[in-house]
PDB file of N, CA and C in Angstrom:
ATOM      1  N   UNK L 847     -22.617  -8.369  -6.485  1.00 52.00           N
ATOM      2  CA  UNK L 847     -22.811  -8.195  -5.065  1.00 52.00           C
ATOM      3  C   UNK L 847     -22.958  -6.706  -4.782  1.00 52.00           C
ATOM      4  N   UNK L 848     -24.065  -6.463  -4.130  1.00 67.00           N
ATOM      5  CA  UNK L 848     -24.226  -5.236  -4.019  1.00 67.00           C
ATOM      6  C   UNK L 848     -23.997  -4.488  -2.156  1.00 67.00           C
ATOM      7  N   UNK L 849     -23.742  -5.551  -1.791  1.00 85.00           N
ATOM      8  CA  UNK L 849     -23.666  -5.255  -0.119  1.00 85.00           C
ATOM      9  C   UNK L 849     -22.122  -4.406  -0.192  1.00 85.00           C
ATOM     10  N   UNK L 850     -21.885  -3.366   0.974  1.00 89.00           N
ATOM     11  CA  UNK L 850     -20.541  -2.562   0.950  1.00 89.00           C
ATOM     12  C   UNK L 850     -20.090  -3.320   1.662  1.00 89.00           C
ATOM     13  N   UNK L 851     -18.377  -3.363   1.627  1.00 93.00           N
ATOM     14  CA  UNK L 851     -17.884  -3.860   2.478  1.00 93.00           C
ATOM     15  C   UNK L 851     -17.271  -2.804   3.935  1.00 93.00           C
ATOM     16  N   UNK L 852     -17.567  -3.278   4.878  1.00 95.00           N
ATOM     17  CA  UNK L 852     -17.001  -2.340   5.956  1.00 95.00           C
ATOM     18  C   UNK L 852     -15.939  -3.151   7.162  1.00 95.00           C
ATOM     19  N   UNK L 853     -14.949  -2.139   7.199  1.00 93.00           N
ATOM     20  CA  UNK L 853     -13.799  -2.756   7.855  1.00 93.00           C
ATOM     21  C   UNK L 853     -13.632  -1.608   8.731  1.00 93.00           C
ATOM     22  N   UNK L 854     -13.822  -1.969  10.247  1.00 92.00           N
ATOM     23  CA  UNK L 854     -13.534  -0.774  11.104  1.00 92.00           C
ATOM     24  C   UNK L 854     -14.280   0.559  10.512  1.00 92.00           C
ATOM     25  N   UNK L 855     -15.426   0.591  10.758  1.00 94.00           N
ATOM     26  CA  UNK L 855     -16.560   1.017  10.583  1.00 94.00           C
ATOM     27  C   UNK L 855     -16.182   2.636   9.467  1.00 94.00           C
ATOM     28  N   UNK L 856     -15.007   1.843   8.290  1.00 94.00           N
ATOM     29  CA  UNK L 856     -14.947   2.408   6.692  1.00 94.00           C
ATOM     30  C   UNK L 856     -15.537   1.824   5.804  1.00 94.00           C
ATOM     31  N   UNK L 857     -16.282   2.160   4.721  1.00 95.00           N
ATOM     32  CA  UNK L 857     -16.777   1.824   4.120  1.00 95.00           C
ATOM     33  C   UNK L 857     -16.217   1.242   2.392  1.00 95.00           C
ATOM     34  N   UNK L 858     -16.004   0.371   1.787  1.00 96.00           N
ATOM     35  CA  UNK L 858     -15.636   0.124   1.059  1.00 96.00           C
ATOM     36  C   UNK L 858     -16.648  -0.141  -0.423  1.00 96.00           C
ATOM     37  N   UNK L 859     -17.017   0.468  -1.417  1.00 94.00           N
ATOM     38  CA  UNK L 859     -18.073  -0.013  -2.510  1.00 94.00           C
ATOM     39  C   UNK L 859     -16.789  -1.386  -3.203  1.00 94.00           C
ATOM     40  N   UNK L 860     -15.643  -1.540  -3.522  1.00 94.00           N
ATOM     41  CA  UNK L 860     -14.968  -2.623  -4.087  1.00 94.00           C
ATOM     42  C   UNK L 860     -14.421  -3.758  -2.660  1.00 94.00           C
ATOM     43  N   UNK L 861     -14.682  -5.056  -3.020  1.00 95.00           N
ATOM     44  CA  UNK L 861     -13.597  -5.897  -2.055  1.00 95.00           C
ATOM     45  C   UNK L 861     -12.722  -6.122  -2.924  1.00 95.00           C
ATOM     46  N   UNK L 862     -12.424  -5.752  -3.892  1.00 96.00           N
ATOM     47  CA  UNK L 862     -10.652  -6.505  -4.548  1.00 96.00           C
ATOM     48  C   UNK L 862     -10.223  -5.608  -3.422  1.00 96.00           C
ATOM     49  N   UNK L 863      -8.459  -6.588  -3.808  1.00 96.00           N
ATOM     50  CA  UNK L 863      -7.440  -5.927  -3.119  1.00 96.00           C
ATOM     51  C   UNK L 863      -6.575  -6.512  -4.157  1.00 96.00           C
ATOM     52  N   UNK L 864      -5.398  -5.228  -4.367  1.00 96.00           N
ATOM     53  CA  UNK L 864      -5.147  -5.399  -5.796  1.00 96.00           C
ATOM     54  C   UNK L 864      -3.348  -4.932  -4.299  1.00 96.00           C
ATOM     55  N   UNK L 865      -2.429  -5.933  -5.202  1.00 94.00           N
ATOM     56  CA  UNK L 865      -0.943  -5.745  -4.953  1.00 94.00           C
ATOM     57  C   UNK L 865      -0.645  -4.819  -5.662  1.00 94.00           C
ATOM     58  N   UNK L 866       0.654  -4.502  -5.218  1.00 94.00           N
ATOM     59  CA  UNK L 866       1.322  -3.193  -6.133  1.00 94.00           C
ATOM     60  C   UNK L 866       2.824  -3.287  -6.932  1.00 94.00           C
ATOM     61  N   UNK L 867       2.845  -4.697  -6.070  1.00 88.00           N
ATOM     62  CA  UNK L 867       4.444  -5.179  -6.552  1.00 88.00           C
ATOM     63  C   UNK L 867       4.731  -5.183  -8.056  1.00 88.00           C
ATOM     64  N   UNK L 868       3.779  -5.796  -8.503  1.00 90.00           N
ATOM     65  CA  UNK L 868       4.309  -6.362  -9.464  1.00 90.00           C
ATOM     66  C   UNK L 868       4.209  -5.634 -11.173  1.00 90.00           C
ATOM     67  N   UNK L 869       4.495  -4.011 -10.767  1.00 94.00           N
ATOM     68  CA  UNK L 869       4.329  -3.466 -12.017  1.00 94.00           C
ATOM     69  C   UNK L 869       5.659  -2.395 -11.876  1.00 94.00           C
ATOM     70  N   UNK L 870       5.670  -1.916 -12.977  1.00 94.00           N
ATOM     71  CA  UNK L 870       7.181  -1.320 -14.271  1.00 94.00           C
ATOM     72  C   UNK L 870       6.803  -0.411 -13.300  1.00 94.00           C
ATOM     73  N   UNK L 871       6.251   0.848 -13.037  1.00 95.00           N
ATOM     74  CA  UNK L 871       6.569   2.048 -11.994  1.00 95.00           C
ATOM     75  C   UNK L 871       5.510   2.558 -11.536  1.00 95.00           C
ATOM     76  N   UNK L 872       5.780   3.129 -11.144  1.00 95.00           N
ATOM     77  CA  UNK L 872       4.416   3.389  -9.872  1.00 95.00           C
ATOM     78  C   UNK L 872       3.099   4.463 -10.817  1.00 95.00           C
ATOM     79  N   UNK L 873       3.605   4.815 -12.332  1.00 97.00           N
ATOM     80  CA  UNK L 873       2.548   5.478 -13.301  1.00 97.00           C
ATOM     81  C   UNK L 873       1.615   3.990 -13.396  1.00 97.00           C
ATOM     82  N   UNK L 874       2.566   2.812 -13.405  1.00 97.00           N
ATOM     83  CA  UNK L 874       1.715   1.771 -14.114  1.00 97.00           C
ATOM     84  C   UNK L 874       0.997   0.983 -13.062  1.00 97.00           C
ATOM     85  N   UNK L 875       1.304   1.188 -11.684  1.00 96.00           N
ATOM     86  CA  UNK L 875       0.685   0.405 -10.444  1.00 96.00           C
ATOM     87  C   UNK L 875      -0.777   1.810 -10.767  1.00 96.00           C
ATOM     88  N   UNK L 876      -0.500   3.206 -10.641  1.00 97.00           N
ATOM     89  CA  UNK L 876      -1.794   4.068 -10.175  1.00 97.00           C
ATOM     90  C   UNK L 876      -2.595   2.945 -11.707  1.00 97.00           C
ATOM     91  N   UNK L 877      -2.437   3.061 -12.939  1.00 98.00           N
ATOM     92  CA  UNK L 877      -2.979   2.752 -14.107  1.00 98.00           C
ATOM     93  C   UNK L 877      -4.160   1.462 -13.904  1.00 98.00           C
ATOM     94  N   UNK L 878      -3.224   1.023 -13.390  1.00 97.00           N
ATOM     95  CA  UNK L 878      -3.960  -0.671 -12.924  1.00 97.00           C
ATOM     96  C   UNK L 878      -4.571  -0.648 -11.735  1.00 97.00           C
ATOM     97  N   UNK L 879      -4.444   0.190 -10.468  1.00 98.00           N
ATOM     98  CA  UNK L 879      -5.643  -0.321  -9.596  1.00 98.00           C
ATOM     99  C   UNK L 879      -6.716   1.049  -9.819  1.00 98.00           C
ATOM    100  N   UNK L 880      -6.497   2.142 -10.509  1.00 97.00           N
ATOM    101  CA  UNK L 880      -7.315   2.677 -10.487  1.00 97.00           C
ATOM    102  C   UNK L 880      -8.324   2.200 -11.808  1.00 97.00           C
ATOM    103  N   UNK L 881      -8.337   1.072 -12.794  1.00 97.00           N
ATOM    104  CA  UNK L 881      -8.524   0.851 -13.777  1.00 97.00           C
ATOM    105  C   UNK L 881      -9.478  -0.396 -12.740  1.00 97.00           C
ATOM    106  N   UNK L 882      -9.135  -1.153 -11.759  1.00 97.00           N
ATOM    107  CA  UNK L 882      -9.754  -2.224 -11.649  1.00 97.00           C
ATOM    108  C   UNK L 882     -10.793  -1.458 -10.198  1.00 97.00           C
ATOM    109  N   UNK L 883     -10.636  -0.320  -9.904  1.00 97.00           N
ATOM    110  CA  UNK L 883     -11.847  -0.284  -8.848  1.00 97.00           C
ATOM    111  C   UNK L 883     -11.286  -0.299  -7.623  1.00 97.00           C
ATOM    112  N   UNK L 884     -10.438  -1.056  -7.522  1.00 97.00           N
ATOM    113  CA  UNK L 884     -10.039  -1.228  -5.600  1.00 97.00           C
ATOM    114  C   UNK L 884      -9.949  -0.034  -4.586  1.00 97.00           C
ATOM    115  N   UNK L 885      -9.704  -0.005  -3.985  1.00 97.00           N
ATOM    116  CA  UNK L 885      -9.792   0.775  -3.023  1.00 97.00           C
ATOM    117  C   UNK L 885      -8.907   0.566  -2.007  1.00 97.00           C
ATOM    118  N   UNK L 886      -8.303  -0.825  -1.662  1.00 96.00           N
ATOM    119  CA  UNK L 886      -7.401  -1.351  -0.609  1.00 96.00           C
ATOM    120  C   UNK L 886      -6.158  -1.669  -1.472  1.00 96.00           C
ATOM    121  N   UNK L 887      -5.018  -1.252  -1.403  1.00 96.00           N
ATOM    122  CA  UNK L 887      -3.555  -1.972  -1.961  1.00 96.00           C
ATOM    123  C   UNK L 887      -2.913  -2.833  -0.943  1.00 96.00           C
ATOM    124  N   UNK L 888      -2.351  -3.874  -1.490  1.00 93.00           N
ATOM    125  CA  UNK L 888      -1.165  -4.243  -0.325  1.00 93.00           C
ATOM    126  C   UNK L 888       0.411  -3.506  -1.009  1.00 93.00           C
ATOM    127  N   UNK L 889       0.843  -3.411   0.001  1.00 90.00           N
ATOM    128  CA  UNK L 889       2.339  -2.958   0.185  1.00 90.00           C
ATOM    129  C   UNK L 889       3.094  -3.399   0.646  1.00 90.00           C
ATOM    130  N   UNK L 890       4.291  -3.639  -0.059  1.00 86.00           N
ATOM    131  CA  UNK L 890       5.653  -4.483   1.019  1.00 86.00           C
ATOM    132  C   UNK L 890       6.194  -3.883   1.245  1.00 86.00           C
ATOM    133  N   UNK L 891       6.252  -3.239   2.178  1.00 79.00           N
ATOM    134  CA  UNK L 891       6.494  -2.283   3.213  1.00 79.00           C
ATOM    135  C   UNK L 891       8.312  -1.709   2.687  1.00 79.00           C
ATOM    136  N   UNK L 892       8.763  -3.263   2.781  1.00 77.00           N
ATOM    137  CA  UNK L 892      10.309  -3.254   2.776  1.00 77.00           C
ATOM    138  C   UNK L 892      10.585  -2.648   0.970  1.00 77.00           C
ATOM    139  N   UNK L 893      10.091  -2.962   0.322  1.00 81.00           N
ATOM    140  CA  UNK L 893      10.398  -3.031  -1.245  1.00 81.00           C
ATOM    141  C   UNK L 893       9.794  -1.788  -1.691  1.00 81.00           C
ATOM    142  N   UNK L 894       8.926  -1.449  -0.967  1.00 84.00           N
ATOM    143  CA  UNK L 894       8.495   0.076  -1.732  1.00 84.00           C
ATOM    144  C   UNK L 894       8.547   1.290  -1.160  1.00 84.00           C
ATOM    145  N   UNK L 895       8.950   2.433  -1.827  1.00 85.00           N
ATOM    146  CA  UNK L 895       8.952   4.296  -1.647  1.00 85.00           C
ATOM    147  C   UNK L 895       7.485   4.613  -0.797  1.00 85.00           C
ATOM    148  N   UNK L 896       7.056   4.389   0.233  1.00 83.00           N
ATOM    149  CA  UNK L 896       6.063   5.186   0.918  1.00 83.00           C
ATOM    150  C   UNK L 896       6.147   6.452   2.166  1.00 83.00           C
ATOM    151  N   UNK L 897       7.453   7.374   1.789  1.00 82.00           N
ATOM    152  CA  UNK L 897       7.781   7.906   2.112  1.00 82.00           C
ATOM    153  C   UNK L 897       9.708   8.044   2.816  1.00 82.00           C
ATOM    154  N   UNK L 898       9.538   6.902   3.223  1.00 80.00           N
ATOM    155  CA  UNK L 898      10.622   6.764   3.851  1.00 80.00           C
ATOM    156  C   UNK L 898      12.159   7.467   2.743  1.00 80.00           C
ATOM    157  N   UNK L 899      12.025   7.600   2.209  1.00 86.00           N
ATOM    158  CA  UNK L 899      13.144   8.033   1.013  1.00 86.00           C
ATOM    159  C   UNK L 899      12.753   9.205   0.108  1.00 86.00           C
ATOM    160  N   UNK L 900      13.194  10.388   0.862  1.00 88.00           N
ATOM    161  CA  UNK L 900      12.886  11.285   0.122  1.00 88.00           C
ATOM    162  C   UNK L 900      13.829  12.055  -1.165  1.00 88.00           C
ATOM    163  N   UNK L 901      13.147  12.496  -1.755  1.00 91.00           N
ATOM    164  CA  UNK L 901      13.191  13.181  -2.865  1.00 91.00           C
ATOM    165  C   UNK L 901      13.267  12.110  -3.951  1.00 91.00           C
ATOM    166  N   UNK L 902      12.953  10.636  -3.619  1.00 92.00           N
ATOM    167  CA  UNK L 902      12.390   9.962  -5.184  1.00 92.00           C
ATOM    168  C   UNK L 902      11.281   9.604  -5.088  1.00 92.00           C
ATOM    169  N   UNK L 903      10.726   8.970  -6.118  1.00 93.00           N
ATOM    170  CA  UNK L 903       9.033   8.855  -6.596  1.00 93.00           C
ATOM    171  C   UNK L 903       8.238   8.219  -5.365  1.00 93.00           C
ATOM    172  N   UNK L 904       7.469   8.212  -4.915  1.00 92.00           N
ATOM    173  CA  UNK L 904       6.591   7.622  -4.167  1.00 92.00           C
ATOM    174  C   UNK L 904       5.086   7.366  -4.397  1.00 92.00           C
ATOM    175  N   UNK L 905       5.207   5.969  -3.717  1.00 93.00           N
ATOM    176  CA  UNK L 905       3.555   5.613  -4.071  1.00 93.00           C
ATOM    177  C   UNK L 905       2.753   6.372  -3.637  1.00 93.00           C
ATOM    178  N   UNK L 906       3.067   7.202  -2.326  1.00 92.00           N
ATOM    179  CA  UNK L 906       2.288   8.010  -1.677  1.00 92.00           C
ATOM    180  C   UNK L 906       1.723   9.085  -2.693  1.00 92.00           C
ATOM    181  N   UNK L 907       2.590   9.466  -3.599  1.00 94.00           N
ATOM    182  CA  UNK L 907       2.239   9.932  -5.238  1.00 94.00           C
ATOM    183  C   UNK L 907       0.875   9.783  -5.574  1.00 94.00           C
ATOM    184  N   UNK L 908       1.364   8.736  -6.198  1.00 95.00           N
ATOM    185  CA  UNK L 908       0.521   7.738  -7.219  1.00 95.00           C
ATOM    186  C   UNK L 908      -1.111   7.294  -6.410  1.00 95.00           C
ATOM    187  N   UNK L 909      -0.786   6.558  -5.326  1.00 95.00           N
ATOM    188  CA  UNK L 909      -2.172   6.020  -4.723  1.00 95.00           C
ATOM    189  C   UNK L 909      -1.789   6.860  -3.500  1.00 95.00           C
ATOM    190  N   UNK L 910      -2.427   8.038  -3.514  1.00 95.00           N
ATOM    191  CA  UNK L 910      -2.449   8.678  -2.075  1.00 95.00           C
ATOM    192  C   UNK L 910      -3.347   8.263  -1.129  1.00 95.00           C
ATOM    193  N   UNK L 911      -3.379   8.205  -0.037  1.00 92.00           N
ATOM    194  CA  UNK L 911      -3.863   7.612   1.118  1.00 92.00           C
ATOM    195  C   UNK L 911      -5.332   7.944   1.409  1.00 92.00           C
ATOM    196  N   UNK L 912      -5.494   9.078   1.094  1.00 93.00           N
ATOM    197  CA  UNK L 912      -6.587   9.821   1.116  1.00 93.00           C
ATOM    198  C   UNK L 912      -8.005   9.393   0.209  1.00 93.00           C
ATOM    199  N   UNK L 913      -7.163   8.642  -0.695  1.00 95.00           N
ATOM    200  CA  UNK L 913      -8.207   7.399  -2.074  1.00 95.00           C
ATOM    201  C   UNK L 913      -8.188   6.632  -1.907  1.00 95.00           C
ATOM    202  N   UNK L 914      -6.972   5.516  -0.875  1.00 95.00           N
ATOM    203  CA  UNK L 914      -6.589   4.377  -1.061  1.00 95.00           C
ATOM    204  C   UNK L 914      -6.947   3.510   0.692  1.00 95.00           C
ATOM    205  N   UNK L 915      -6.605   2.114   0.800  1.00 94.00           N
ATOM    206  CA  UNK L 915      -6.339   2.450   1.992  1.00 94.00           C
ATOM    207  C   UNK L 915      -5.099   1.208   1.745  1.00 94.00           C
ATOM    208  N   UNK L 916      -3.983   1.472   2.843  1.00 91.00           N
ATOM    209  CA  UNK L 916      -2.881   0.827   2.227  1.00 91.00           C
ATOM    210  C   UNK L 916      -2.753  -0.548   3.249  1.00 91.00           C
ATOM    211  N   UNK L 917      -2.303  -1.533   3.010  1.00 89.00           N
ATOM    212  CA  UNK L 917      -2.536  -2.980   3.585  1.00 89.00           C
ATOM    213  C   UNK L 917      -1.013  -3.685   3.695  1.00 89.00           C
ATOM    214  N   UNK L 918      -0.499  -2.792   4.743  1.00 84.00           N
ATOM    215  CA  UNK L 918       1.160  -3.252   4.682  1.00 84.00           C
ATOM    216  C   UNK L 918       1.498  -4.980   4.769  1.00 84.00           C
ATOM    217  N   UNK L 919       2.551  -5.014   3.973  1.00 82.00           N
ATOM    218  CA  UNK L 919       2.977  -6.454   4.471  1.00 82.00           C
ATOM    219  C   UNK L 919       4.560  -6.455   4.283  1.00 82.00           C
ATOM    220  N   UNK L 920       5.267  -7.663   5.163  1.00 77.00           N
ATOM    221  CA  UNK L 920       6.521  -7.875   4.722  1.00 77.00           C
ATOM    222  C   UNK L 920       7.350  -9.134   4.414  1.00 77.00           C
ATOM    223  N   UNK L 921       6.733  -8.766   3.142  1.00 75.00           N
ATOM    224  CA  UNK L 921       7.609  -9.171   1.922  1.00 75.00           C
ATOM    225  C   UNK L 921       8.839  -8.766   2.070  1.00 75.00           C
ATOM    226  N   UNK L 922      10.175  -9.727   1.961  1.00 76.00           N
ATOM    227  CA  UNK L 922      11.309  -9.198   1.891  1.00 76.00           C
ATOM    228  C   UNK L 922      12.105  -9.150   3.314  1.00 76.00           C
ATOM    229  N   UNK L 923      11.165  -9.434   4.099  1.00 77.00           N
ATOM    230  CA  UNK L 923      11.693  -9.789   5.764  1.00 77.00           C
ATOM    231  C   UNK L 923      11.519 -11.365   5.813  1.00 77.00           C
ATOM    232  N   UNK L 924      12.594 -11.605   6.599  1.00 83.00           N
ATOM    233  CA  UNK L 924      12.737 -13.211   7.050  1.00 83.00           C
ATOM    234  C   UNK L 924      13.475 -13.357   8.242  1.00 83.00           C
ATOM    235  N   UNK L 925      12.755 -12.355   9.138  1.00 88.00           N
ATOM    236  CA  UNK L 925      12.786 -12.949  10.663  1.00 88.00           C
ATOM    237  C   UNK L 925      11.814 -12.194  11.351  1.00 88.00           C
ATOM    238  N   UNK L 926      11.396 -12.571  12.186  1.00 87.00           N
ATOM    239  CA  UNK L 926      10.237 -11.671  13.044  1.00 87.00           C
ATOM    240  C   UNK L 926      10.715 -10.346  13.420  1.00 87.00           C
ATOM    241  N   UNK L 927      12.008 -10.543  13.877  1.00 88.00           N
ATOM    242  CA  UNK L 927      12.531  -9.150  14.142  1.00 88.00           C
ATOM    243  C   UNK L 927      12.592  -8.285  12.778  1.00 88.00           C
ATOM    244  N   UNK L 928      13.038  -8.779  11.730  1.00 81.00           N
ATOM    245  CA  UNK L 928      12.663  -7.316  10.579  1.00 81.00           C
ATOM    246  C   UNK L 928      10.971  -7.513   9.994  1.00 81.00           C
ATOM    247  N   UNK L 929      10.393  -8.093  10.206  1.00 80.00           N
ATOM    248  CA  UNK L 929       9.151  -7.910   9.927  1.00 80.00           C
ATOM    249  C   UNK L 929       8.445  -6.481  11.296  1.00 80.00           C
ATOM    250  N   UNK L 930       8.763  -7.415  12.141  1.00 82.00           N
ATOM    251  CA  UNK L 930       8.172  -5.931  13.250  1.00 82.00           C
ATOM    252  C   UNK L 930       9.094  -4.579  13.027  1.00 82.00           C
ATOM    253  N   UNK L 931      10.359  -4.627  12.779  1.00 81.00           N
ATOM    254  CA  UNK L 931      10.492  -3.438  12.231  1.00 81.00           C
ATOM    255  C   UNK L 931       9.956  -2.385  11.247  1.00 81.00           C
ATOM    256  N   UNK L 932      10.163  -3.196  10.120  1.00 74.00           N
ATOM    257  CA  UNK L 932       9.551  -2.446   8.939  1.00 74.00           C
ATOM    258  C   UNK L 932       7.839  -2.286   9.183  1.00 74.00           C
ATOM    259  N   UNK L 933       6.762  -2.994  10.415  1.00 74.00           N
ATOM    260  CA  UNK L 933       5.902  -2.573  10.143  1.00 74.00           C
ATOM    261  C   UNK L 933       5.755  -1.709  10.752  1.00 74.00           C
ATOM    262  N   UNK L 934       6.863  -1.312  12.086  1.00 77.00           N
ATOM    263  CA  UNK L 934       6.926  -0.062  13.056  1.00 77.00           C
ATOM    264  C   UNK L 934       7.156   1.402  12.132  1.00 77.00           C
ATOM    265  N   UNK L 935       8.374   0.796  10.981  1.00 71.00           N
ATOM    266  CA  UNK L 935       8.690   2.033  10.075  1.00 71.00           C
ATOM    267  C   UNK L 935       7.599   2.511   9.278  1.00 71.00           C
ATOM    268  N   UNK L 936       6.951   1.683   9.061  1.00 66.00           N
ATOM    269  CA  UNK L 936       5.685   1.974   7.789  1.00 66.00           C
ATOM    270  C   UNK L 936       4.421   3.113   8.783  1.00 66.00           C
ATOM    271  N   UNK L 937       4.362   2.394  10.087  1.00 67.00           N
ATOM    272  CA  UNK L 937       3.053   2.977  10.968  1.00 67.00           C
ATOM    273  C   UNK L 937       3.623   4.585  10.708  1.00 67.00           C
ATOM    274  N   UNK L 938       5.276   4.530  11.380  1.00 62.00           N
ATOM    275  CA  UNK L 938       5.925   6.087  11.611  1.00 62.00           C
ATOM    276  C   UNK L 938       5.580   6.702  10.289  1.00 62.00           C
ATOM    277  N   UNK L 939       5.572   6.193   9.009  1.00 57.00           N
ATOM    278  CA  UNK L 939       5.795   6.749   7.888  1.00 57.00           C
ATOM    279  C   UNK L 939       4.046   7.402   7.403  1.00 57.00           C
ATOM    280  N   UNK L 940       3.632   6.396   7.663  1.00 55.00           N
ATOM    281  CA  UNK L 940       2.302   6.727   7.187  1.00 55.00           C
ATOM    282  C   UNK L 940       1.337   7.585   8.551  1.00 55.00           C
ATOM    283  N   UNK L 941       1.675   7.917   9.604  1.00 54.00           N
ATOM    284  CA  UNK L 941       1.302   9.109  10.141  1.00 54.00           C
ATOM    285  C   UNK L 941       2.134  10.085  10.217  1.00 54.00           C
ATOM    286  N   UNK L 942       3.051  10.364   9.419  1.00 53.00           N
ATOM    287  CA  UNK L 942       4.078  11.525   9.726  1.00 53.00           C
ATOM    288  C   UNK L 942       3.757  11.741   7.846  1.00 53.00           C
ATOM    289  N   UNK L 943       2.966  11.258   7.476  1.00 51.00           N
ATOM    290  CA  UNK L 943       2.702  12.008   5.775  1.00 51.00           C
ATOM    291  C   UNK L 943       1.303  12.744   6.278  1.00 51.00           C
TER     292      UNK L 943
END
Protein backbone atom coordinates (compact mmCIF):
# COMPACT_ATOMS: atom_id res chain seq x y z
CA UNK A 1 0.00 0.00 0.00
CA UNK A 2 1.41 2.96 -1.05
CA UNK A 3 -1.24 5.68 0.00
CA UNK A 4 0.10 7.83 3.42
CA UNK A 5 -1.80 7.67 6.15
CA UNK A 6 -3.03 11.09 7.57
CA UNK A 7 -4.52 11.72 10.95
CA UNK A 8 -5.28 15.37 11.77
CA UNK A 9 -3.71 16.64 8.84
CA UNK A 10 0.01 14.54 10.05
CA UNK A 11 1.27 12.55 7.87
CA UNK A 12 2.15 9.03 8.49
CA UNK A 13 4.40 6.71 5.61
CA UNK A 14 3.67 3.36 8.29
CA UNK A 15 -0.07 2.41 9.67
CA UNK A 16 1.28 -0.22 12.22
CA UNK A 17 0.84 0.75 15.62
CA UNK A 18 3.12 -1.16 17.59
CA UNK A 19 2.43 -1.38 21.83
CA UNK A 20 5.18 -0.83 24.11
CA UNK A 21 4.11 -2.92 27.00
CA UNK A 22 5.22 -5.80 26.41
CA UNK A 23 9.08 -5.69 26.32
CA UNK A 24 12.28 -6.26 29.01
CA UNK A 25 13.17 -2.25 28.94
CA UNK A 26 12.64 0.50 27.18
CA UNK A 27 16.44 -0.30 25.05
CA UNK A 28 14.26 -3.28 23.85
CA UNK A 29 10.72 -1.41 23.19
CA UNK A 30 13.14 1.62 21.05
CA UNK A 31 14.81 -1.94 19.28
CA UNK A 32 11.47 -3.26 18.21
CA UNK A 33 9.41 -0.38 16.99
CA UNK A 34 12.15 1.24 15.44
CA UNK A 35 13.02 -2.19 13.70
CA UNK A 36 9.28 -2.57 12.52
CA UNK A 37 8.72 1.07 10.95
CA UNK A 38 5.88 2.51 13.08
CA UNK A 39 5.60 5.69 13.80
CA UNK A 40 2.48 5.65 16.31
CA UNK A 41 3.07 3.71 19.90
CA UNK A 42 0.37 3.01 22.30
CA UNK A 43 1.08 3.74 25.93
CA UNK A 44 -0.50 2.84 29.20
CA UNK A 45 -0.35 5.79 30.47
CA UNK A 46 -0.64 4.28 34.12
CA UNK A 47 2.26 1.51 33.71
CA UNK A 48 4.81 3.54 32.00
CA UNK A 49 7.85 6.40 32.77
CA UNK A 50 6.66 9.26 30.31
CA UNK A 51 7.89 11.72 32.36
CA UNK A 52 5.97 11.80 35.30
CA UNK A 53 8.91 10.25 37.53
CA UNK A 54 11.89 11.85 37.40
CA UNK A 55 15.32 10.93 37.47
CA UNK A 56 14.52 7.19 36.14
CA UNK A 57 14.56 5.90 32.56
CA UNK A 58 11.92 7.17 30.36
CA UNK A 59 10.29 6.31 27.22
CA UNK A 60 10.37 9.84 26.45
CA UNK A 61 14.20 8.58 26.09
CA UNK A 62 13.89 5.91 23.98
CA UNK A 63 10.84 6.93 21.51
CA UNK A 64 10.97 10.68 21.76
CA UNK A 65 7.97 12.47 20.69
CA UNK A 66 9.50 14.35 18.16
CA UNK A 67 9.85 10.64 15.97
CA UNK A 68 7.00 9.09 17.48
CA UNK A 69 3.52 9.95 17.97
CA UNK A 70 2.29 8.53 21.30
CA UNK A 71 -1.41 6.88 21.54
CA UNK A 72 -2.24 6.96 25.31
CA UNK A 73 -4.38 4.38 26.85
CA UNK A 74 -5.47 3.09 30.28
CA UNK A 75 -4.48 0.03 30.91
CA UNK A 76 -4.35 -0.53 34.56
CA UNK A 77 -7.41 1.80 35.39
CA UNK A 78 -10.76 0.26 36.33
CA UNK A 79 -13.02 3.04 36.86
CA UNK A 80 -13.79 5.99 34.73
CA UNK A 81 -12.62 8.16 37.32
CA UNK A 82 -8.85 6.81 37.14
CA UNK A 83 -8.95 6.44 33.54
CA UNK A 84 -9.80 10.32 33.14
CA UNK A 85 -7.21 10.94 35.48
CA UNK A 86 -4.27 9.38 34.21
CA UNK A 87 -5.30 10.68 30.74
CA UNK A 88 -5.42 14.34 32.31
CA UNK A 89 -1.80 13.35 33.83
CA UNK A 90 -0.38 12.10 30.57
CA UNK A 91 -1.90 15.44 28.44
CA UNK A 92 0.03 17.60 31.59
CA UNK A 93 3.05 15.39 31.04
CA UNK A 94 3.40 15.36 27.49
CA UNK A 95 3.09 19.25 27.05
CA UNK A 96 5.24 20.19 29.92
CA UNK A 97 8.23 17.87 28.10
Amino acid sequence: MSDALVIAGKTYSSRLLVGTGKYRDFAETKAAVEASGAQIVTVAIRRTNIGQTPNEPSLLEALPPSRFTYLPNSAGCYTTRCARSALRASCSTATSS
